[in-house]
Amino acid sequence: MKILVCISHVPDTTSKINFVENNTKFDTAGVQFIIGPYDDYALARAIELKETLSATVTVLNVGLAETEPTIRKALAIGADDAIRVNAVPTDSFFVATQIAEHAKGYDLILMGRESIDYNSGVVHSMVGELLGLPSVSPVMKLDLEGTTVKMQREIEGGKESLEATLPLIAGCQEPIAEWKIPNMRGIMSARTKPLTVVDPKAVDAPVNFQKYELPPPKGAVKMISEDNVAELVTLLKNEAKVL
Amino acid sequence: MAILVFVESADGKIKKTSLEAVAYAHAMGDKVTAIALGTIDKAELTAVGKYGASKVLTVSDERLNQGVIRAYAAVLAQAIQAESADTLVLANSSLGTPVAASVAVKIGASLASNVVGLPDTSSGFVVKQSIYTGKAFAMVEMKNQKKVIGIKKNAVELKEVGGDATVSDFTANLTDADFGTKITATEKATGDILLPEAEIVVSGGRGMKGPEHWGILEDLAKTLGAATGCSKPVSDIGWRPHHEHVGQTGVKVAPQLYIAVGISGAIQHLAGVNSSKYIVVINKDPEAPFFKAADYGIVGDAFTVVPKLTDAIKASK
């Protein structure tokens, strides 16, 4: 059993978002980078499966050398080895193409439902299409019974139970597993686990991110006394016009 | 140039978010054909015309009564070809988003998700996409001739522009491989207002002190015709089901009005609500960071303020 977990290297969820160079580049000053939170769920589930089945877990990231601390963290959490595709992850199709290049031979390909920087939520489905394999997202529960994969997928206002046969791609989210925190032994062993750096496959970019902008600043909050709740109703009716 | 719009249905009704996708396509100024999969009432299909589709294709294959991602993508790719369309528009959703990705690969299209504005075609074809969980926007140039555009909820105003659409059957060739995933069960809160699509959301946090106190929030929600949500800690400790968790790693909502009760406003929670049009915060702590992101705020005890608010809304009706 071979599991591939694809991880993104993204700004911590508490980061202040800013852009530089005439709003064409993300401002990394003072930003802490982490394993994408959804990818972290995928990784945690992969490690759980590794502990119960005789599985190996490989992590894959598309990124420049700066992402290696993030990859090492995934190794410290329990992945066995890693692949870094040495390229800037310019868009979803580019990333999906790189994953598809390396995903052959894996039984289960897990990743987050979306990366928390671009939020497109499409890479897993693109990889599925590129490889001609079923792809399911967002998966909140995943169990294996032989080569049958039993899953629960979140849908608007509920959940859907699904079954498919390996090999399969899944975009994961909570509560598929609890995030794992690396222990000291994991951190020590991660330093020597194999991390292979490969060149990307060339792709004709279908999209180009030209420029970025921030939403207009929020106006000041209007405070209403707790003894005058009716005033809030009046404001919602006449000022906000939402009631 | 023709545009195909994939419309989703729930409980036999075309979803509002899908009608927004039709309105978006209509605003692009080209001929709009909608396509609905599975068994849907004909009156529902003709009514799609009101929002700008001149024709609705229906594919009444029973296997499509459930949203199988790759099968849906296969049908849409075939319909795009049959209609000589070069653009597919759909609403981003748990089904629409992965289907869009699959179709884009099949037809070699440029894809943009969570689009919030009409394309700017003054130089190329550029759309505005919501990124960083609503904290920023990107201007994305879609370079390929074929395009797949996923629309974020509330990105376009829904207004009636036309009459009935003509409905015609569309037959797609599907193989067993398209049905590689089998849906074995669906659990869905029926009759309730679905959180991701609600116009008003009432959410509670740890300040509610326990699941037994949710009744006052449910009363408020019922009075407003709202859906109920909660913060991550609340779903983590099991006070409320996970599908009500609003935030960075939960449901992202975009209602007209978001009412947060007893939620301090951690940045991860704000990431799930920052597309709301108006935010009301009720918290007994005047220093709660959520007030900075709110339009209206009340400092006070939830257990007295919320019932008063429910009564005031009832009185104003």
XYZ file of C-alpha atoms in Angstrom:
560
model
C 0.000 0.000 0.000
C 1.506 3.307 -1.132
C 0.004 6.622 -0.085
C 0.920 9.975 -1.621
C 0.041 13.105 0.347
C 0.265 16.391 -1.552
C 0.902 19.385 0.664
C 0.780 23.108 0.029
C 3.100 25.606 1.718
C 0.862 28.492 2.718
C 0.770 31.510 5.051
C -0.379 30.721 8.587
C -4.123 31.309 9.051
C -3.450 34.346 11.256
C -1.265 36.094 8.638
C -1.941 39.631 7.578
C -2.421 39.577 3.820
C -0.562 42.266 1.866
C 0.846 42.686 -1.601
C 3.995 44.390 -2.892
C 5.556 45.397 -6.230
C 2.547 47.359 -7.414
C 0.183 44.676 -6.036
C 1.624 41.909 -8.193
C 3.312 39.853 -5.435
C 2.318 38.500 -2.045
C 4.187 40.227 0.772
C 6.009 37.475 2.673
C 7.546 39.890 5.217
C 6.868 38.587 8.723
C 4.692 35.738 7.434
C 5.002 32.281 8.935
C 4.449 29.451 6.441
C 2.739 26.199 7.377
C 1.460 22.950 5.853
C -1.960 23.831 4.422
C -4.476 23.079 7.224
C -6.584 20.838 4.973
C -3.442 19.074 3.700
C -2.489 18.588 7.340
C -5.748 16.648 7.848
C -4.926 14.511 4.789
C -1.451 13.844 6.180
C -2.825 12.940 9.613
C -5.227 10.405 8.055
C -2.406 8.950 5.943
C -0.277 8.463 9.058
C -3.197 6.761 10.833
C -3.619 4.404 7.863
C 0.122 3.751 7.887
C -0.109 2.722 11.527
C -2.935 0.241 10.933
C -1.960 -1.086 7.482
C 1.495 -1.748 6.186
C 1.601 1.431 4.156
C 4.296 3.870 3.135
C 3.579 7.592 3.015
C 5.289 9.916 0.559
C 4.713 13.661 0.668
C 4.854 15.810 -2.425
C 5.112 19.566 -2.645
C 5.421 21.842 -5.655
C 7.635 24.690 -4.514
C 11.088 26.256 -4.421
C 13.732 25.399 -1.804
C 12.042 27.718 0.735
C 9.294 25.089 1.237
C 11.725 22.467 2.584
C 11.124 23.278 6.280
C 7.405 22.652 5.626
C 8.211 19.344 3.900
C 10.530 18.346 6.774
C 7.679 19.009 9.183
C 5.513 16.534 7.251
C 8.351 14.009 7.495
C 8.587 14.690 11.244
C 4.856 13.993 11.560
C 5.511 10.557 10.112
C 5.818 10.513 6.312
C 8.571 8.221 5.057
C 10.006 10.222 2.201
C 9.327 13.321 0.115
C 9.365 14.699 -3.388
C 9.765 18.405 -4.080
C 8.945 19.530 -7.597
C 11.262 22.483 -7.951
C 8.924 25.161 -9.295
C 6.706 28.037 -8.245
C 3.137 26.641 -7.978
C 1.758 29.185 -10.454
C -1.771 27.819 -10.864
C -4.004 24.805 -10.151
C -3.486 23.120 -13.519
C 0.286 23.449 -13.250
C 0.257 21.865 -9.773
C -2.178 19.113 -10.837
C 0.028 18.266 -13.822
C 3.107 17.921 -11.571
C 1.194 15.717 -9.106
C -0.138 13.527 -11.920
C 3.442 13.041 -13.181
C 4.478 11.519 -9.844
C 1.228 9.919 -8.646
C 1.405 6.824 -10.835
C 1.878 3.678 -8.781
C 0.283 5.097 -5.628
C -2.896 3.461 -4.314
C -4.227 6.466 -2.479
C -3.521 10.102 -3.289
C -4.605 12.453 -0.536
C -4.530 16.220 -0.278
C -6.553 19.007 1.298
C -9.906 20.051 -0.152
C -8.260 23.343 -1.113
C -5.178 25.384 -0.401
C -5.905 28.309 1.900
C -4.135 30.851 -0.310
C -5.986 30.534 -3.615
C -8.983 28.477 -2.317
C -9.854 27.108 -5.759
C -10.434 23.560 -4.472
C -9.821 21.981 -7.870
C -6.405 20.298 -7.863
C -7.658 16.864 -6.657
C -10.329 16.742 -9.320
C -7.866 17.814 -12.031
C -5.431 15.081 -10.971
C -8.292 12.562 -11.142
C -9.145 13.652 -14.647
C -5.501 13.640 -15.761
C -5.013 10.098 -14.439
C -8.501 8.810 -15.311
C -9.137 7.938 -11.651
C -12.051 8.711 -9.365
C -11.576 11.791 -7.222
C -13.740 12.710 -4.242
C -13.853 15.959 -2.260
C -14.444 17.284 0.362
C -13.932 14.027 2.267
C -14.581 14.090 6.025
C -14.230 10.347 6.664
C -12.174 7.728 4.830
C -11.793 4.042 5.648
C -10.314 1.141 3.749
C -11.747 -2.352 3.500
C -9.383 -4.225 1.253
C -9.322 -2.214 -1.953
C -12.710 -0.633 -1.251
C -12.625 2.917 0.040
C -15.596 4.011 2.122
C -15.940 7.755 2.426
C -18.168 10.503 3.651
C -18.260 13.712 1.674
C -19.622 16.988 2.980
C -22.438 18.440 0.896
C -24.473 21.605 1.496
C -26.310 20.988 4.751
C -25.453 17.329 5.106
C -23.245 14.454 4.085
C -23.027 11.817 1.418
C -21.609 8.301 1.859
C -19.594 6.964 -1.058
C -17.682 3.896 -2.084
C -14.968 3.514 -4.659
C -12.122 1.178 -5.450
C -8.424 2.006 -5.186
C -6.585 3.761 -6.709
C -8.340 6.942 -5.728
C -7.771 10.638 -5.098
C -9.375 12.394 -2.147
C -9.493 16.059 -1.101
C -9.728 15.996 2.692
C -11.131 18.165 5.438
C -11.947 17.831 9.130
C -12.948 15.673 10.939
C -11.142 12.996 8.876
C -8.368 12.847 11.504
C -6.857 14.934 14.285
C -3.880 17.093 13.334
C -0.654 15.472 14.474
C 2.128 17.346 16.248
C 5.631 16.067 15.539
C 7.476 14.614 18.534
C 11.218 14.959 19.204
C 12.020 11.568 17.702
C 10.062 12.472 14.581
C 11.863 15.787 14.250
C 15.283 14.098 14.607
C 14.513 11.336 12.100
C 12.988 13.782 9.595
C 16.428 15.319 9.025
C 17.714 12.173 7.376
C 14.624 10.955 5.552
C 14.970 11.065 1.747
C 13.791 14.278 0.052
C 14.106 14.068 -3.704
C 14.120 17.266 -5.763
C 12.831 16.942 -9.313
C 12.368 19.363 -12.195
C 8.826 20.290 -13.229
C 7.082 19.197 -16.376
C 6.545 22.164 -18.717
C 2.928 23.359 -18.902
C 1.296 26.037 -21.076
C -0.225 28.161 -18.329
C -3.999 28.429 -18.866
C -4.307 31.368 -16.478
C -2.180 34.279 -15.358
C -2.579 35.989 -11.989
C -2.014 39.587 -13.059
C -2.676 41.620 -9.954
C -4.053 41.449 -6.437
C -6.162 43.750 -4.327
C -7.465 43.974 -0.786
C -11.125 44.477 0.101
C -12.125 48.051 1.019
C -11.641 48.746 4.741
C -14.613 48.091 6.966
C -16.379 51.156 8.398
C -16.528 51.686 12.157
C -18.885 49.456 14.138
C -22.086 51.106 15.351
C -22.664 50.167 19.000
C -26.190 49.803 20.313
C -27.183 49.674 23.970
C -28.387 46.324 25.248
C -31.396 48.165 26.657
C -32.420 49.356 23.213
C -32.412 46.232 21.071
C -35.318 47.601 19.005
C -32.904 50.204 17.608
C -30.836 47.391 16.086
C -33.942 46.064 14.342
C -34.680 49.558 12.994
C -31.110 49.901 11.688
C -31.178 46.467 10.055
C -34.469 47.376 8.386
C -33.883 50.941 7.304
C -30.127 51.395 7.072
C -28.777 47.962 6.126
C -32.076 46.944 4.474
C -31.477 43.272 5.234
C -34.685 42.529 7.137
C -19.873 32.561 -28.712
C -22.350 30.551 -26.675
C -22.306 29.953 -22.936
C -23.420 26.792 -21.193
C -24.544 27.053 -17.571
C -24.705 23.999 -15.343
C -27.657 24.378 -12.963
C -27.860 22.284 -9.801
C -31.040 21.312 -8.075
C -31.912 20.386 -4.521
C -35.207 18.769 -3.549
C -36.401 19.169 -7.154
C -35.788 22.929 -7.209
C -33.085 24.762 -9.129
C -30.691 26.260 -6.574
C -30.548 30.010 -6.179
C -26.767 29.947 -6.595
C -27.269 28.259 -9.971
C -29.753 30.940 -11.018
C -27.049 33.464 -10.106
C -24.737 31.601 -12.494
C -27.395 31.940 -15.229
C -27.705 35.669 -14.472
C -23.905 35.995 -14.655
C -23.798 34.274 -18.047
C -26.638 36.465 -19.299
C -24.767 39.581 -18.171
C -21.783 38.431 -20.262
C -24.018 39.219 -23.224
C -24.028 35.961 -25.181
C -26.532 33.254 -25.931
C -27.110 31.246 -22.771
C -28.077 27.577 -22.626
C -28.577 25.954 -19.237
C -28.213 22.256 -18.514
C -29.768 20.323 -15.643
C -28.904 16.722 -14.772
C -31.189 14.127 -13.276
C -34.954 14.238 -12.870
C -36.314 17.762 -12.395
C -39.821 19.114 -12.824
C -40.355 20.760 -16.227
C -41.850 23.941 -14.745
C -38.636 24.445 -12.783
C -36.627 24.097 -15.989
C -38.663 26.558 -18.072
C -38.432 29.080 -15.223
C -34.651 29.248 -15.694
C -35.527 31.392 -18.722
C -36.467 34.246 -16.409
C -32.836 34.757 -15.562
C -31.610 34.795 -19.130
C -31.316 31.258 -20.508
C -33.100 30.817 -23.821
C -32.835 27.036 -23.743
C -32.517 24.390 -21.052
C -31.076 20.978 -21.767
C -32.235 18.176 -19.555
C -30.529 14.843 -19.174
C -32.932 12.499 -17.462
C -30.650 9.553 -16.867
C -31.600 8.034 -13.502
C -27.969 7.419 -12.665
C -27.553 11.211 -12.676
C -30.094 11.733 -9.906
C -27.067 11.641 -7.640
C -24.154 13.986 -8.127
C -21.379 11.711 -9.385
C -18.557 14.132 -10.144
C -16.877 12.504 -13.138
C -20.156 11.457 -14.765
C -21.457 15.015 -14.468
C -18.220 16.314 -15.959
C -18.503 13.872 -18.875
C -22.052 15.052 -19.689
C -21.080 18.711 -19.475
C -18.046 18.264 -21.719
C -20.263 16.574 -24.328
C -22.907 19.300 -24.061
C -20.281 22.021 -24.499
C -19.265 20.393 -27.744
C -22.820 19.776 -28.967
C -23.786 23.394 -28.274
C -20.537 24.783 -29.743
C -20.132 26.639 -26.469
C -16.757 27.932 -25.447
C -17.599 28.901 -21.880
C -19.104 26.943 -19.003
C -20.445 28.897 -16.037
C -21.533 27.251 -12.776
C -21.954 28.007 -9.096
C -19.124 26.953 -6.805
C -20.415 24.274 -4.448
C -19.442 20.881 -3.061
C -20.491 19.453 -6.428
C -19.951 22.355 -8.845
C -16.338 23.008 -7.890
C -14.896 19.522 -8.522
C -17.090 19.130 -11.629
C -15.698 22.411 -12.997
C -12.131 21.161 -12.518
C -12.844 17.893 -14.250
C -14.509 19.592 -17.223
C -11.664 22.116 -17.545
C -9.128 19.302 -17.937
C -11.375 17.391 -20.372
C -11.826 20.353 -22.741
C -8.503 22.136 -22.150
C -10.100 25.215 -20.629
C -8.811 27.987 -18.422
C -10.508 27.685 -15.042
C -11.302 30.283 -12.406
C -13.051 29.488 -9.105
C -14.857 31.790 -6.649
C -15.285 34.518 -9.239
C -16.954 37.634 -7.828
C -17.306 39.935 -10.832
C -18.062 40.020 -14.542
C -15.099 39.576 -16.892
C -13.121 42.598 -18.029
C -12.485 42.069 -21.731
C -10.761 45.385 -22.447
C -7.427 43.555 -22.666
C -7.737 39.779 -22.770
C -10.327 38.100 -20.528
C -9.825 38.916 -16.869
C -12.007 37.913 -13.920
C -11.821 38.827 -10.249
C -11.381 35.824 -7.966
C -11.779 35.788 -4.188
C -8.579 34.421 -2.569
C -7.011 34.065 0.889
C -10.419 32.993 2.213
C -12.065 36.297 1.364
C -9.145 38.405 2.628
C -8.022 39.448 -0.882
C -8.860 39.313 -4.588
C -6.836 38.315 -7.639
C -7.249 39.505 -11.206
C -6.971 36.328 -13.233
C -6.385 36.372 -16.958
C -8.040 33.327 -18.557
C -5.863 32.682 -21.588
C -7.409 29.675 -23.320
C -10.200 30.010 -25.832
C -12.353 27.686 -23.725
C -13.200 28.822 -20.234
C -14.801 27.385 -17.123
C -15.978 29.991 -14.611
C -17.086 29.104 -11.071
C -19.193 31.834 -9.457
C -19.065 32.602 -5.758
C -22.413 32.944 -4.025
C -23.940 36.462 -4.080
C -21.484 37.659 -6.743
C -24.293 38.722 -9.056
C -27.654 40.283 -8.443
C -30.561 38.060 -9.359
C -33.095 39.849 -11.511
C -35.679 38.616 -13.948
C -34.838 39.453 -17.550
C -36.799 37.043 -19.710
C -39.636 34.600 -20.071
C -39.802 30.832 -20.302
C -36.925 28.825 -21.677
C -37.483 26.027 -24.152
C -36.644 22.632 -22.714
C -35.015 19.918 -24.777
C -33.592 16.516 -24.014
C -29.899 15.913 -24.255
C -28.419 12.448 -24.475
C -24.928 11.809 -23.255
C -22.733 8.771 -23.706
C -21.621 7.570 -20.332
C -19.438 4.614 -19.469
C -19.137 2.596 -16.258
C -15.808 4.338 -15.613
C -17.726 7.627 -15.284
C -19.545 6.079 -12.332
C -16.394 4.894 -10.534
C -17.702 6.307 -7.262
C -20.963 4.950 -5.873
C -23.083 7.091 -3.600
C -24.505 4.726 -0.999
C -26.408 7.150 1.227
C -27.239 10.810 1.588
C -28.080 12.426 4.892
C -29.498 15.853 4.532
C -31.336 18.176 6.839
C -34.569 18.583 4.896
C -36.899 21.499 5.337
C -34.196 23.477 7.115
C -32.464 26.431 5.580
C -29.054 25.283 4.429
C -26.192 27.155 6.034
C -24.001 27.637 2.932
C -26.910 29.163 1.027
C -28.721 31.081 3.766
C -29.446 34.803 3.414
C -29.298 35.230 7.192
C -27.119 33.215 9.577
C -27.291 33.140 13.389
C -24.131 31.668 14.928
C -23.186 30.825 18.491
C -19.816 30.393 20.163
C -18.468 29.182 23.477
C -20.175 32.175 25.118
C -23.395 30.163 24.815
C -22.030 28.011 27.662
C -23.531 24.712 26.464
C -25.637 22.991 23.808
C -28.724 23.198 26.016
C -28.790 26.972 25.489
C -29.091 26.812 21.700
C -32.874 27.165 21.897
C -32.719 30.973 22.062
C -30.537 31.055 18.938
C -32.888 28.667 17.150
C -35.843 30.888 18.100
C -34.039 33.927 16.698
C -33.105 32.003 13.554
C -36.659 30.797 13.075
C -38.036 34.309 13.467
C -35.587 35.565 10.844
C -35.833 32.579 8.473
C -32.129 32.078 9.151
C -29.779 29.105 9.271
C -27.810 28.374 12.444
C -24.023 28.125 12.574
C -21.326 27.886 15.218
C -17.637 28.507 15.893
C -14.956 25.801 15.609
C -14.587 25.187 19.379
C -18.336 24.568 19.601
C -18.300 21.885 16.890
C -15.009 20.448 18.204
C -16.506 19.789 21.640
C -19.620 18.369 20.006
C -22.180 20.954 21.095
C -23.223 21.323 17.462
C -22.708 19.144 14.356
C -19.618 19.718 12.251
C -21.572 20.905 9.208
C -22.579 23.997 11.201
C -18.965 25.041 11.811
C -18.361 28.407 10.165
C -14.746 29.429 9.634
C -11.438 28.981 7.861
C -11.644 25.188 7.835
C -15.428 24.941 8.003
C -18.272 26.430 5.992
C -17.619 29.834 4.439
C -20.838 31.785 4.403
C -21.803 34.847 2.382
C -25.207 35.905 3.742
C -26.848 39.316 3.693
C -26.738 39.293 7.486
C -24.519 37.371 9.906
C -25.377 37.501 13.609
C -22.619 36.235 15.920
C -23.520 35.521 19.527
C -20.872 34.741 22.125
C -18.134 34.361 19.516
C -14.932 36.284 20.269
C -13.948 36.563 16.602
C -10.723 34.602 16.140
C -9.181 35.334 12.749
C -10.000 31.766 11.643
C -13.685 32.390 12.326
C -13.617 35.765 10.556
C -12.213 34.026 7.469
C -15.489 32.137 7.173
C -17.741 35.185 7.490
C -15.901 38.039 5.807
C -18.026 37.779 2.661
C -21.159 38.629 4.696
C -22.827 41.878 3.708
C -23.642 42.962 7.283
C -22.349 41.579 10.563
C -23.981 41.956 13.982
C -21.949 40.955 17.028
C -23.449 40.276 20.437
C -20.863 39.652 23.149
C -20.571 40.444 26.822
C -16.872 41.269 26.431
C -16.526 44.809 24.987
C -12.942 43.905 23.995
C -14.002 40.945 21.815
C -12.038 41.337 18.543
C -15.173 40.493 16.532
C -16.545 44.009 17.181
C -13.799 45.412 14.919
C -15.161 43.357 12.011
C -18.820 44.123 12.768
C -21.249 46.669 11.377
C -23.424 46.672 14.483
C -22.552 45.563 17.989
C -24.265 45.018 21.308
C -22.277 44.525 24.491
C -24.418 42.386 26.724
C -25.368 38.998 28.018
C -26.570 36.701 25.230
C -29.179 35.131 27.457
C -31.012 38.449 27.866
C -30.129 40.221 24.582
C -31.041 37.392 22.185
C -34.620 36.836 23.438
C -35.128 40.625 23.431
C -33.917 40.763 19.848
C -36.257 37.940 18.823
C -39.182 39.772 20.435
C -38.218 43.081 18.800
C -38.115 41.431 15.367
C -41.495 39.798 15.943
C -42.906 43.157 17.087
C -41.608 44.896 13.960
C -43.300 42.505 11.577
